[in-house]
PDB file of N, CA and C in Angstrom:
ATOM      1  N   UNK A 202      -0.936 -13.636 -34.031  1.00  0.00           N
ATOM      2  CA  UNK A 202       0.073 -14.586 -33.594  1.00  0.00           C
ATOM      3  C   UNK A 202      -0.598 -15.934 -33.387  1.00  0.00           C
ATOM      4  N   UNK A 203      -0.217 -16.715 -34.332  1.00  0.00           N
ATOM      5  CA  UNK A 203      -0.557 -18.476 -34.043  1.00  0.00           C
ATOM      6  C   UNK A 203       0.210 -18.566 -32.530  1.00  0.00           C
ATOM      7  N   UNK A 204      -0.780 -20.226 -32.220  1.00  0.00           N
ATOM      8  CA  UNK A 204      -0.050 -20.824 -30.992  1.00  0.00           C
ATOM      9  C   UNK A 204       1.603 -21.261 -31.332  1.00  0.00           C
ATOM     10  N   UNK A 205       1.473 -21.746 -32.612  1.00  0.00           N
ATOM     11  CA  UNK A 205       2.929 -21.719 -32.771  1.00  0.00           C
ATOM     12  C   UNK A 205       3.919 -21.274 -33.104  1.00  0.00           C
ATOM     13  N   UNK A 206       3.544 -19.332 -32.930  1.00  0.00           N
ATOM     14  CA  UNK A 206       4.789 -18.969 -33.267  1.00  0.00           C
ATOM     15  C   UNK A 206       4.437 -18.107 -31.612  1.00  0.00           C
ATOM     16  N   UNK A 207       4.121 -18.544 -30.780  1.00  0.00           N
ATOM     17  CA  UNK A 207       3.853 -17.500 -29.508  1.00  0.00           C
ATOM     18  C   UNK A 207       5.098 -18.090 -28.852  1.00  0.00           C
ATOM     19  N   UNK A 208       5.998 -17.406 -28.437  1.00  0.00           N
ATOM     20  CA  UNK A 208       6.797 -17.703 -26.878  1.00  0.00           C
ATOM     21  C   UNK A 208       6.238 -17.849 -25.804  1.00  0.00           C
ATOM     22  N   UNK A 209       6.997 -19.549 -25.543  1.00  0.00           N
ATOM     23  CA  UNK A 209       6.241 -19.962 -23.894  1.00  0.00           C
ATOM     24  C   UNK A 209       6.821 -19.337 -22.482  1.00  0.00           C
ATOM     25  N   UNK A 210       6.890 -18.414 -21.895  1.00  0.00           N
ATOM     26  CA  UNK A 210       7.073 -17.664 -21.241  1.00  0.00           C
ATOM     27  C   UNK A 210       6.327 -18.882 -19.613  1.00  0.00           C
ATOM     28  N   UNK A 211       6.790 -18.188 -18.702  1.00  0.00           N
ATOM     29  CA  UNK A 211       6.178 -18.686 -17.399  1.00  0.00           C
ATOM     30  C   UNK A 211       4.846 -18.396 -17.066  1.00  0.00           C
ATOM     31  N   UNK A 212       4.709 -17.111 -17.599  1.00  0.00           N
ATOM     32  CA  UNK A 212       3.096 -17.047 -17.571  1.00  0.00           C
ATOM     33  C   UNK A 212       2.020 -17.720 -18.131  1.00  0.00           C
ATOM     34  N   UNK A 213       2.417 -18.280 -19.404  1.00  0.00           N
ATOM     35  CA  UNK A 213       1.995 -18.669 -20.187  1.00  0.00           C
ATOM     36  C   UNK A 213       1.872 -20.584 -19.822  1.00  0.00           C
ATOM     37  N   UNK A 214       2.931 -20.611 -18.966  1.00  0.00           N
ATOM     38  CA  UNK A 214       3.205 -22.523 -18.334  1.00  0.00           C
ATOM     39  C   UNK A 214       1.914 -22.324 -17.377  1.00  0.00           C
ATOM     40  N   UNK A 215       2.241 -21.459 -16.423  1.00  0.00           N
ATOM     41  CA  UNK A 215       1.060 -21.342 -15.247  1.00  0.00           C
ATOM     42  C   UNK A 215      -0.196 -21.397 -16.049  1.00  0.00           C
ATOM     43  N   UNK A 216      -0.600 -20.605 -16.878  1.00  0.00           N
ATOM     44  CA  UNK A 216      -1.916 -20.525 -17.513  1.00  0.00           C
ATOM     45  C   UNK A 216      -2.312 -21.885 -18.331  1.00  0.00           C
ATOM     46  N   UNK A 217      -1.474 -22.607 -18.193  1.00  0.00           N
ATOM     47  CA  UNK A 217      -1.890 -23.736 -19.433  1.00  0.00           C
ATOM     48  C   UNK A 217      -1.912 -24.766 -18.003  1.00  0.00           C
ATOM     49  N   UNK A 218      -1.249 -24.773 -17.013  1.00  0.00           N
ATOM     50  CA  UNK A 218      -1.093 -25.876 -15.669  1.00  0.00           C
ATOM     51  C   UNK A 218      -2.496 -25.575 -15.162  1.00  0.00           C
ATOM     52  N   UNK A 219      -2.542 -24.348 -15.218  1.00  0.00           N
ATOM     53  CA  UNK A 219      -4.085 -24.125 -14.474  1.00  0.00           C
ATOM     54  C   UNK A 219      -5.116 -24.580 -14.781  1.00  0.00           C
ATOM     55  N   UNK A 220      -5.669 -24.618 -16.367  1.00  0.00           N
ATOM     56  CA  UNK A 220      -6.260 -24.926 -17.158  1.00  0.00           C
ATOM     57  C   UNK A 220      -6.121 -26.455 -17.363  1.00  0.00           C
ATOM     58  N   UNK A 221      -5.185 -27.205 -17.319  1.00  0.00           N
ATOM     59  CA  UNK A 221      -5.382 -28.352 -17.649  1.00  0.00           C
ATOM     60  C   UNK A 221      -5.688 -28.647 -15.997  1.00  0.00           C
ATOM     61  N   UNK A 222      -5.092 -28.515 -14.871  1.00  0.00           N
ATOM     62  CA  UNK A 222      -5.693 -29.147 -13.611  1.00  0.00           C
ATOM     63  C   UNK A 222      -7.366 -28.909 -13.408  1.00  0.00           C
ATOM     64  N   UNK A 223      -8.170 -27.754 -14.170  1.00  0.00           N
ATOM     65  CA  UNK A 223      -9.208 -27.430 -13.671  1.00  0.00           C
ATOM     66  C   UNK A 223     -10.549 -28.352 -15.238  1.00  0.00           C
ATOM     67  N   UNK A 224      -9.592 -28.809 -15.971  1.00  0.00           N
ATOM     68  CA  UNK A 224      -9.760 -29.650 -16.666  1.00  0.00           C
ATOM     69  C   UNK A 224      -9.929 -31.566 -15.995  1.00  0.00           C
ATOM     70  N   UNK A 225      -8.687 -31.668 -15.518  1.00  0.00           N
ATOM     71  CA  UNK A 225      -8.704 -32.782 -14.690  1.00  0.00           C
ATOM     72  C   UNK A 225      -9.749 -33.035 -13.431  1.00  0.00           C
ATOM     73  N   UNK A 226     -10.224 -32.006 -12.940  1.00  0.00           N
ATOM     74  CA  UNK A 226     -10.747 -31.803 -11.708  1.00  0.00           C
ATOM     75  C   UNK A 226     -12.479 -31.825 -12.296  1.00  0.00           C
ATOM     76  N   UNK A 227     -12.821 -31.698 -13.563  1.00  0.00           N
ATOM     77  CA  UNK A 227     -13.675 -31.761 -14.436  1.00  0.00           C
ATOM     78  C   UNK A 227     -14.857 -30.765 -14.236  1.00  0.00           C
ATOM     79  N   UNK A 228     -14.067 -29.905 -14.688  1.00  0.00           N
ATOM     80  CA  UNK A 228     -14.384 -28.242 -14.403  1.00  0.00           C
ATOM     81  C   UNK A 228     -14.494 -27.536 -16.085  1.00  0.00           C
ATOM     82  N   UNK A 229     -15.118 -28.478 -16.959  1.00  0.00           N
ATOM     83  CA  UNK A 229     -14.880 -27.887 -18.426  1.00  0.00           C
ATOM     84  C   UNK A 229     -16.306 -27.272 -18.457  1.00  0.00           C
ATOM     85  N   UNK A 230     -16.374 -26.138 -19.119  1.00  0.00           N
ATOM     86  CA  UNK A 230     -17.289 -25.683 -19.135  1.00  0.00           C
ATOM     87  C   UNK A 230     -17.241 -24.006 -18.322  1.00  0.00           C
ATOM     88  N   UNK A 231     -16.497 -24.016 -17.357  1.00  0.00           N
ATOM     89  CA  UNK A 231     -16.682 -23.312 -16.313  1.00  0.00           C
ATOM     90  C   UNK A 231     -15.848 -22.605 -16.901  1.00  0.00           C
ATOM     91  N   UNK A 232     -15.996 -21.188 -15.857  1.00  0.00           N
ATOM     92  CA  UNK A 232     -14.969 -20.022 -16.245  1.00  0.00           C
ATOM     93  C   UNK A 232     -13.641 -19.523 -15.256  1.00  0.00           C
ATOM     94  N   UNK A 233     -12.511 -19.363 -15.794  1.00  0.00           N
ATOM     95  CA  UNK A 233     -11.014 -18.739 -14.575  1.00  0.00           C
ATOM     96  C   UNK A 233     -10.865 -17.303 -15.239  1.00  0.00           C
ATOM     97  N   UNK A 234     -10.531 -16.619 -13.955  1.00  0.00           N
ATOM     98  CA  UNK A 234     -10.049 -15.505 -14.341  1.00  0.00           C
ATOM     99  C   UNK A 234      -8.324 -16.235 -14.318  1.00  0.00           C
ATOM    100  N   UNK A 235      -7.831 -15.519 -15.351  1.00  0.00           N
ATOM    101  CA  UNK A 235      -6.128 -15.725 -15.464  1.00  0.00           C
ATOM    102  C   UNK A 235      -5.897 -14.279 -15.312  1.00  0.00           C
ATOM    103  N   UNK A 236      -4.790 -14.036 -14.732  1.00  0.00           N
ATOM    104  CA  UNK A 236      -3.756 -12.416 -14.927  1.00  0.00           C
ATOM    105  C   UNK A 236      -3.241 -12.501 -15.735  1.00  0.00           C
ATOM    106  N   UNK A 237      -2.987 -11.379 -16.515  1.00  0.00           N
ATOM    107  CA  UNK A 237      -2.221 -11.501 -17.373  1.00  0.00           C
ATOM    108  C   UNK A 237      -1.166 -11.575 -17.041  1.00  0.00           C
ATOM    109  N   UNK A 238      -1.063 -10.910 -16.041  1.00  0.00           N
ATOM    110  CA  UNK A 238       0.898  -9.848 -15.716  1.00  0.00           C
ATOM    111  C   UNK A 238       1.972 -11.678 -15.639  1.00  0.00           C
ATOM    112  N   UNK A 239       1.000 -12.563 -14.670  1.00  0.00           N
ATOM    113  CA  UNK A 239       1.845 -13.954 -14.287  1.00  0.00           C
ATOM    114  C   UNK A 239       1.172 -15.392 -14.790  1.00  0.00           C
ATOM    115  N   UNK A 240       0.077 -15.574 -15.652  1.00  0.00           N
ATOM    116  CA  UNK A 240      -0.643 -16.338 -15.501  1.00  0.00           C
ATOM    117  C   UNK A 240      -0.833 -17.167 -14.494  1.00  0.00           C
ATOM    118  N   UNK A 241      -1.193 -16.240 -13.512  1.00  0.00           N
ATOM    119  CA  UNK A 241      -1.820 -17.097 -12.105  1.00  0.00           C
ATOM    120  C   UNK A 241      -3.074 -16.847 -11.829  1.00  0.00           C
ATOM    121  N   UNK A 242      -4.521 -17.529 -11.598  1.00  0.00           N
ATOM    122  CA  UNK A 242      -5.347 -17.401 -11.252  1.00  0.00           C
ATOM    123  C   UNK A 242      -5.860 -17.122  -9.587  1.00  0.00           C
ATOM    124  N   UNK A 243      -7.137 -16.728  -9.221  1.00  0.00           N
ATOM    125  CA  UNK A 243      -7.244 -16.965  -7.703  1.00  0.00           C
ATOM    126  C   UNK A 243      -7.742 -18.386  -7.290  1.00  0.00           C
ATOM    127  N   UNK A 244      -7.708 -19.436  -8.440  1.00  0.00           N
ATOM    128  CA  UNK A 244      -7.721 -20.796  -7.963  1.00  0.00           C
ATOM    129  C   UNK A 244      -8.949 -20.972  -7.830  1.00  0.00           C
ATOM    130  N   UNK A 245      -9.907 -20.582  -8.223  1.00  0.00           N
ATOM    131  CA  UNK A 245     -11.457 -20.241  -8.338  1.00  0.00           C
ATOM    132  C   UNK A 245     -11.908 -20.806  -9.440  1.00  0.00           C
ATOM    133  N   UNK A 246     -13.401 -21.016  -9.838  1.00  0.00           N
ATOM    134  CA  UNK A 246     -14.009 -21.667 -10.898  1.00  0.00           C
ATOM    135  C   UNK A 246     -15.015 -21.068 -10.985  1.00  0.00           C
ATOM    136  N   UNK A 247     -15.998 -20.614 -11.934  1.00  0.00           N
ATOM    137  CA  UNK A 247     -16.844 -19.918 -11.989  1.00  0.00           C
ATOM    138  C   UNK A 247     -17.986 -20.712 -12.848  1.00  0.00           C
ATOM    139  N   UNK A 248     -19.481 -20.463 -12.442  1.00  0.00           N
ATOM    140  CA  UNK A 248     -20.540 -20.858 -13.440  1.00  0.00           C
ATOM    141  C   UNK A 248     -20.461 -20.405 -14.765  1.00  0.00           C
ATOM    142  N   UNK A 249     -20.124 -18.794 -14.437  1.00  0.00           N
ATOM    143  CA  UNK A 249     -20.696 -18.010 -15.587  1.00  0.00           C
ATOM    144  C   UNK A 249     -19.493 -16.655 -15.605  1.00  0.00           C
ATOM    145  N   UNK A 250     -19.213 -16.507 -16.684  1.00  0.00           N
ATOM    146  CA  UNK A 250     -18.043 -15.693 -16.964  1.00  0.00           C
ATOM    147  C   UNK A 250     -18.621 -13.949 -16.428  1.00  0.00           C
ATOM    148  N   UNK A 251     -19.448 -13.820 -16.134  1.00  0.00           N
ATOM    149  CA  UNK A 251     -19.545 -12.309 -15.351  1.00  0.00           C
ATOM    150  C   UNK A 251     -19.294 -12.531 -14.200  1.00  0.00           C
ATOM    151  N   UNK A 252     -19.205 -13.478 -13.276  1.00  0.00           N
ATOM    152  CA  UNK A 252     -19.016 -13.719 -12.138  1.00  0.00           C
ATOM    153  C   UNK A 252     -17.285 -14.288 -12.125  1.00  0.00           C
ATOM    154  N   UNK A 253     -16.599 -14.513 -12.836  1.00  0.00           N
ATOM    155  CA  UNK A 253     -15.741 -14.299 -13.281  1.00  0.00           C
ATOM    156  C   UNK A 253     -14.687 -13.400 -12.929  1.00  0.00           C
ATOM    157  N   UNK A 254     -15.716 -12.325 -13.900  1.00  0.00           N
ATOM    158  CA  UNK A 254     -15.158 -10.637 -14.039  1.00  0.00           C
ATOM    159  C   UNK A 254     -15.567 -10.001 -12.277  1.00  0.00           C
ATOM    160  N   UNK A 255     -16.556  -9.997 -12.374  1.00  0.00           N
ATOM    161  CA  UNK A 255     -16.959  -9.320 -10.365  1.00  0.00           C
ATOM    162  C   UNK A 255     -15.961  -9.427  -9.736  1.00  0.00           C
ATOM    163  N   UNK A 256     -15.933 -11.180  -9.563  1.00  0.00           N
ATOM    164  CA  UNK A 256     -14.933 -11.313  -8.195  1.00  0.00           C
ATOM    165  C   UNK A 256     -13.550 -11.111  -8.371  1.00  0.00           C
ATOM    166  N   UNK A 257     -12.623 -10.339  -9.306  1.00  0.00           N
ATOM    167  CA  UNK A 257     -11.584 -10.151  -9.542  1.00  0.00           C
ATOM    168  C   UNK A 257     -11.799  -8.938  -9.139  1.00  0.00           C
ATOM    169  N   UNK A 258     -10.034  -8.691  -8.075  1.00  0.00           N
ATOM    170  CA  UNK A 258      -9.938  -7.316  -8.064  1.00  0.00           C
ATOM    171  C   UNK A 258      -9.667  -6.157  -8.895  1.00  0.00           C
ATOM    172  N   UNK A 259      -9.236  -6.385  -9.609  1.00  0.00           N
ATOM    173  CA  UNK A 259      -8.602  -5.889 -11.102  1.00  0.00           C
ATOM    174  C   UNK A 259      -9.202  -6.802 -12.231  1.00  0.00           C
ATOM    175  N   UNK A 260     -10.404  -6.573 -12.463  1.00  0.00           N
ATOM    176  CA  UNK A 260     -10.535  -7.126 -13.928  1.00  0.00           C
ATOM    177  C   UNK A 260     -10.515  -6.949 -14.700  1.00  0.00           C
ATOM    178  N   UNK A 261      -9.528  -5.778 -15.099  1.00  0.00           N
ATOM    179  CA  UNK A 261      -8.635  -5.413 -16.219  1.00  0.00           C
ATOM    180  C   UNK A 261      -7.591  -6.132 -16.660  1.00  0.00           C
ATOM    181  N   UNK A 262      -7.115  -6.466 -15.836  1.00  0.00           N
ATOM    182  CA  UNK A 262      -5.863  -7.481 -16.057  1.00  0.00           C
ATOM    183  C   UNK A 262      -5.606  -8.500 -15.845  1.00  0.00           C
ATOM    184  N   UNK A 263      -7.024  -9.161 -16.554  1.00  0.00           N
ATOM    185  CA  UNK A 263      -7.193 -10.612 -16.894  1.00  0.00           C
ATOM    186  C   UNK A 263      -7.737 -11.169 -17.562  1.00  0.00           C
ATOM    187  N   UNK A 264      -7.510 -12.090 -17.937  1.00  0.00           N
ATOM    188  CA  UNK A 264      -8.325 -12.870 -19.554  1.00  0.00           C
ATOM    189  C   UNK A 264      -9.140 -13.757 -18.663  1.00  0.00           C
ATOM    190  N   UNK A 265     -10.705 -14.272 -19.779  1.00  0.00           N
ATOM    191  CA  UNK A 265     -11.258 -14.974 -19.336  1.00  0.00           C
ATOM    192  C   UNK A 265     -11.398 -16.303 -20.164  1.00  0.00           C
ATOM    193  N   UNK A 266     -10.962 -17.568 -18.905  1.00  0.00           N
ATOM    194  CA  UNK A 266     -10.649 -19.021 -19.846  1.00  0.00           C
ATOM    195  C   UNK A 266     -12.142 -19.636 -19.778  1.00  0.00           C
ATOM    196  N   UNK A 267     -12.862 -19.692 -20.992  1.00  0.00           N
ATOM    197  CA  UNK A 267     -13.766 -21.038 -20.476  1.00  0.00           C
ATOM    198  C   UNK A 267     -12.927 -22.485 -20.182  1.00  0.00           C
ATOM    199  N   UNK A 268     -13.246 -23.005 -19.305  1.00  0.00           N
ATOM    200  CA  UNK A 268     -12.145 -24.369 -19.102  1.00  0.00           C
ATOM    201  C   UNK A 268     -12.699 -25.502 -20.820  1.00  0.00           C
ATOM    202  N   UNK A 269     -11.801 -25.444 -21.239  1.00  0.00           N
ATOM    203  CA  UNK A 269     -12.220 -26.623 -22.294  1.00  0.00           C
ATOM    204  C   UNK A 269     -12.311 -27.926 -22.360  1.00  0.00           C
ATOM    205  N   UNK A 270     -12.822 -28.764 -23.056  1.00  0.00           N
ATOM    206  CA  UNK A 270     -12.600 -30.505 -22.487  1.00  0.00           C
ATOM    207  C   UNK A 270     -11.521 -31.119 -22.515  1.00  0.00           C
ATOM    208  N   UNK A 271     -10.754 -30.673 -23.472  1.00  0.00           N
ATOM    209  CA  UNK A 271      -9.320 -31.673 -23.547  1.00  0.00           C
ATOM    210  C   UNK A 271      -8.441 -30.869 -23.676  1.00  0.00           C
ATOM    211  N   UNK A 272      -7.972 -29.625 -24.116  1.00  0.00           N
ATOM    212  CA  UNK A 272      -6.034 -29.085 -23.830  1.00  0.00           C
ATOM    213  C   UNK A 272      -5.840 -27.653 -23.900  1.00  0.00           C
ATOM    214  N   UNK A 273      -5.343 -27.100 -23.457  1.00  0.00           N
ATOM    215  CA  UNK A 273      -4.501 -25.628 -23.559  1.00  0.00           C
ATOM    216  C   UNK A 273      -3.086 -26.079 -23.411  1.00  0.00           C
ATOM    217  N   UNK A 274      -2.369 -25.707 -24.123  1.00  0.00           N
ATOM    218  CA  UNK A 274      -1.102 -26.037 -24.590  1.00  0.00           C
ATOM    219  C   UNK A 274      -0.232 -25.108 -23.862  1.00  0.00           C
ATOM    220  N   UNK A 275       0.845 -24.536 -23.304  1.00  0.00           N
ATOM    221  CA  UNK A 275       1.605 -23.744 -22.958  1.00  0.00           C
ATOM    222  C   UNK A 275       2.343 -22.678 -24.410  1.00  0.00           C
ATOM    223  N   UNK A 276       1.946 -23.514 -24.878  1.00  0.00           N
ATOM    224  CA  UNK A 276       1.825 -22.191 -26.626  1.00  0.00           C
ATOM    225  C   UNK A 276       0.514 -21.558 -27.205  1.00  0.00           C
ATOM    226  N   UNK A 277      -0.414 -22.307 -26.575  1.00  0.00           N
ATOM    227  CA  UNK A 277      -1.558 -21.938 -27.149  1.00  0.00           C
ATOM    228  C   UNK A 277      -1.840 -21.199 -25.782  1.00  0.00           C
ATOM    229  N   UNK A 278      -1.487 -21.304 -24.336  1.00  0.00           N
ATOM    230  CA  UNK A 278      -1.864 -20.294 -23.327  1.00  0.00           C
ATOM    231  C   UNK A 278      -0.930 -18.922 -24.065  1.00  0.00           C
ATOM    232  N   UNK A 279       0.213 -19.062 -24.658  1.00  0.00           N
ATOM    233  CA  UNK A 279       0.953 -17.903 -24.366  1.00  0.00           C
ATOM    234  C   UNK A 279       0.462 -17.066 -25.770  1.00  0.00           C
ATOM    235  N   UNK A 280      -0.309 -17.793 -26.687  1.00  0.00           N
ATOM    236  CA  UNK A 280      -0.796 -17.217 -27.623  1.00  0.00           C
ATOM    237  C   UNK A 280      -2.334 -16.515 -27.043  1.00  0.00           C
ATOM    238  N   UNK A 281      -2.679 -16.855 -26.431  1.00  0.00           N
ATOM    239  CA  UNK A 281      -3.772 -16.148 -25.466  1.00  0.00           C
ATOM    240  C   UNK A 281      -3.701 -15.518 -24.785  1.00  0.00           C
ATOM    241  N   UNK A 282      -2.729 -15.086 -23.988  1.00  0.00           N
ATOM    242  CA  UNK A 282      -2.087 -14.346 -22.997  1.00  0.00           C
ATOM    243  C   UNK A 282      -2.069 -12.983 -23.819  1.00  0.00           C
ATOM    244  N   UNK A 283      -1.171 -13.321 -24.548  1.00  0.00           N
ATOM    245  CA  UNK A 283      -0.432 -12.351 -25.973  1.00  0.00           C
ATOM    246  C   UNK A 283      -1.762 -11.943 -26.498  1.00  0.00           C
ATOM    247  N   UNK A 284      -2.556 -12.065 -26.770  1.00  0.00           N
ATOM    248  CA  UNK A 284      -3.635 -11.593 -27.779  1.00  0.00           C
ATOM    249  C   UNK A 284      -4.429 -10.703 -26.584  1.00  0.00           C
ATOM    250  N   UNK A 285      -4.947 -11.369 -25.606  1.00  0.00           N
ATOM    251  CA  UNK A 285      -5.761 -10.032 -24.896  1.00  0.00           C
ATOM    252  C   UNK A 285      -4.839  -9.154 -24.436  1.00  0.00           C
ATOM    253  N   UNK A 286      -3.550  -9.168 -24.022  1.00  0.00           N
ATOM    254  CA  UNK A 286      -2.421  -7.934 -23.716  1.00  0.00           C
ATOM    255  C   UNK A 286      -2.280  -6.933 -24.985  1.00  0.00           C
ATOM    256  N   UNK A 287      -2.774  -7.793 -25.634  1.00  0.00           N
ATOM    257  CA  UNK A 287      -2.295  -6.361 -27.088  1.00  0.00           C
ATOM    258  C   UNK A 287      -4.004  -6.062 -26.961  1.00  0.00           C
ATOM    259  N   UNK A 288      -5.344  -6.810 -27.093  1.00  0.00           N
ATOM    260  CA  UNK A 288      -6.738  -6.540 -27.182  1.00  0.00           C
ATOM    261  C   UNK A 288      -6.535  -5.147 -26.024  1.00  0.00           C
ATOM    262  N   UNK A 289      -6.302  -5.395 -24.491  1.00  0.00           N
ATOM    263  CA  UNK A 289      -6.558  -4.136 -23.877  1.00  0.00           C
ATOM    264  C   UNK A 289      -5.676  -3.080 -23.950  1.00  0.00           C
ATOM    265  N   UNK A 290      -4.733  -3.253 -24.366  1.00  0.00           N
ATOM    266  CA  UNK A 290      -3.851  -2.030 -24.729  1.00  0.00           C
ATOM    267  C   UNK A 290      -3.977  -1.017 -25.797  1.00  0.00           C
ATOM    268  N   UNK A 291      -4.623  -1.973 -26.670  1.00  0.00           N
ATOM    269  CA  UNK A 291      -5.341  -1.190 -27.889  1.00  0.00           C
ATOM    270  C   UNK A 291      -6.900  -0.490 -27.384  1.00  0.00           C
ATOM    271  N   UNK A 292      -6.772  -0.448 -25.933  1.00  0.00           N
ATOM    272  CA  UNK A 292      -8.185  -0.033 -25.802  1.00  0.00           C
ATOM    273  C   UNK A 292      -9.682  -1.098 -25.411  1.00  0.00           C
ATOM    274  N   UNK A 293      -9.628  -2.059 -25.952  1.00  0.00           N
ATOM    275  CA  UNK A 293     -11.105  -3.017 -25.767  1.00  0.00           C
ATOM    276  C   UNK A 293     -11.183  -3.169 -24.355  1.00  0.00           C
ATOM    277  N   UNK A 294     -12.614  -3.184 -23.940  1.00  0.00           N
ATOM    278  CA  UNK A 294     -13.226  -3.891 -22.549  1.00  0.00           C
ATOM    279  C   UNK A 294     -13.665  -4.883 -22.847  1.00  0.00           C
ATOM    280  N   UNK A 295     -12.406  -5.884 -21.802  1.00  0.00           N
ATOM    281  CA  UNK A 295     -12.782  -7.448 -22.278  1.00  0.00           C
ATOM    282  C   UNK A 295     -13.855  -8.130 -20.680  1.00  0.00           C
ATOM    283  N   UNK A 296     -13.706  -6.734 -19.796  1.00  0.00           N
ATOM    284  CA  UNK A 296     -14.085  -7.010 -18.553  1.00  0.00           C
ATOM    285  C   UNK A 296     -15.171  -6.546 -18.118  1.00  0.00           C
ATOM    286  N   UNK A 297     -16.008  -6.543 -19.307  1.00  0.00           N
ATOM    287  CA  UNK A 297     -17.023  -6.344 -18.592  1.00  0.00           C
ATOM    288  C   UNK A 297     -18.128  -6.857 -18.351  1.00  0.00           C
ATOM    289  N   UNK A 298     -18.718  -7.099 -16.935  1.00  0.00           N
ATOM    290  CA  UNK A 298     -19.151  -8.337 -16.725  1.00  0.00           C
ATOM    291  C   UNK A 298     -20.783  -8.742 -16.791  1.00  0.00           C
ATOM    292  N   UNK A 299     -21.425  -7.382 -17.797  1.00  0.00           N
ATOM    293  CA  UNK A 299     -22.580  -7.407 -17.771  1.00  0.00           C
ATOM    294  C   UNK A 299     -22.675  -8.060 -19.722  1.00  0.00           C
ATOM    295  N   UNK A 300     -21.471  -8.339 -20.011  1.00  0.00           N
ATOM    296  CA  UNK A 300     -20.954  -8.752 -21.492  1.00  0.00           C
ATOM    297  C   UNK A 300     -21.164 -10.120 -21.460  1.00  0.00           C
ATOM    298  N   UNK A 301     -21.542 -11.284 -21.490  1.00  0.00           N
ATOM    299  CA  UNK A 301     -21.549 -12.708 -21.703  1.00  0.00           C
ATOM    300  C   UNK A 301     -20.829 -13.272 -23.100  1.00  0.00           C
ATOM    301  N   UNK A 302     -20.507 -12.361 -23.892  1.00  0.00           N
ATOM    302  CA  UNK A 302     -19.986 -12.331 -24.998  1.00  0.00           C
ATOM    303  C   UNK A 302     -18.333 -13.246 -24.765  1.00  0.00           C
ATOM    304  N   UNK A 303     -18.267 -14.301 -25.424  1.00  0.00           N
ATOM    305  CA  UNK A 303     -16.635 -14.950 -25.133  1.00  0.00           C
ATOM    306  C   UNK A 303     -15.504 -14.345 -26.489  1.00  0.00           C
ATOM    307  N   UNK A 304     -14.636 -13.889 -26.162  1.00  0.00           N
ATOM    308  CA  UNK A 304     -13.478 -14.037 -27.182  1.00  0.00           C
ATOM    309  C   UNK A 304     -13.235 -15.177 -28.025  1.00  0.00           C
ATOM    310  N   UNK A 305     -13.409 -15.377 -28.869  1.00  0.00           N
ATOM    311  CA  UNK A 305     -12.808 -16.706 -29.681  1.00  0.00           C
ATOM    312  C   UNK A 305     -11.681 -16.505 -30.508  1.00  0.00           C
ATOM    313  N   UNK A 306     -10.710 -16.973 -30.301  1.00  0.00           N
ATOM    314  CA  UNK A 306      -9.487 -16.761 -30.971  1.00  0.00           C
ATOM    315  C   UNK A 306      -9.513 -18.476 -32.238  1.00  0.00           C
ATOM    316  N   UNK A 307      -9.167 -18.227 -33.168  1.00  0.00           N
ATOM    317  CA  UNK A 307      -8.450 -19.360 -33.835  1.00  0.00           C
ATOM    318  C   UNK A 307      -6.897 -20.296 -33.452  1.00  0.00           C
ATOM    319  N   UNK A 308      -7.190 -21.332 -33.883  1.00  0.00           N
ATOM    320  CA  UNK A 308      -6.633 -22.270 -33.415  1.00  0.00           C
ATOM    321  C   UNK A 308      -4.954 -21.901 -33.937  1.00  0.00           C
ATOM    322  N   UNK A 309      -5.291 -21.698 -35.233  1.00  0.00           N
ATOM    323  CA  UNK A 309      -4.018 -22.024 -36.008  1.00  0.00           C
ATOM    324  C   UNK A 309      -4.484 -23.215 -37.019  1.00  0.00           C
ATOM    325  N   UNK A 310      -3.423 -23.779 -37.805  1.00  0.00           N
ATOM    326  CA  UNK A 310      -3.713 -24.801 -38.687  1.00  0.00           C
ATOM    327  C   UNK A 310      -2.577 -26.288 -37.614  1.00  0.00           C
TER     328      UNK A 310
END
């Protein structure tokens, strides 16, 4: 699923608001745990994406954002959202925090 054929859902607004405030706050680089279930984070910022994964209570049921320099889109969050919900359902451990390994999804054209 491209960002532009993903439905922007509320989870998917929260996850892209989050991301761009922790962007503004000039936090690129760093890592958020997002939920999947609401895209709401614990409002946290992380050095390093295993620390990330630790301090979540459930880090199953959450994607990990590196904060980027300039945008997450509310289509491109809900296309991210959407991709690790189908990644752990099909089985993958995206949480695990001895993994430094990042997901890279494509942009789209």
């Amino acid at each position: 699923m491209t960002a532009a054929q993903a439905p922007v859902d509320d989870a998917a607004r929260r996850c892209s608001d989050t991301v761009r405030q922790h962007i503004v706050d000039g936090h690129h680089g760093r890592w958020i745990a997002v939920r999947l279930s609401d895209g709401g984070t614990d409002s946290r910022h992380y050095g390093r994406r295993r620390d990330a994964v630790r301090f979540q209570l459930h880090p199953t049921q959450c994607a990990y954002v590196r904060v980027p320099r300039d945008d997450m889109s509310p289509r491109a969050a809900a296309a991210f959202l959407a991709t690790h919900r189908r990644l752990y359902a099909a089985g993958l451990v995206l949480a695990d925090p001895d993994d430094d390994r990042e997901l890279i999804l494509p942009a789209g054209r």
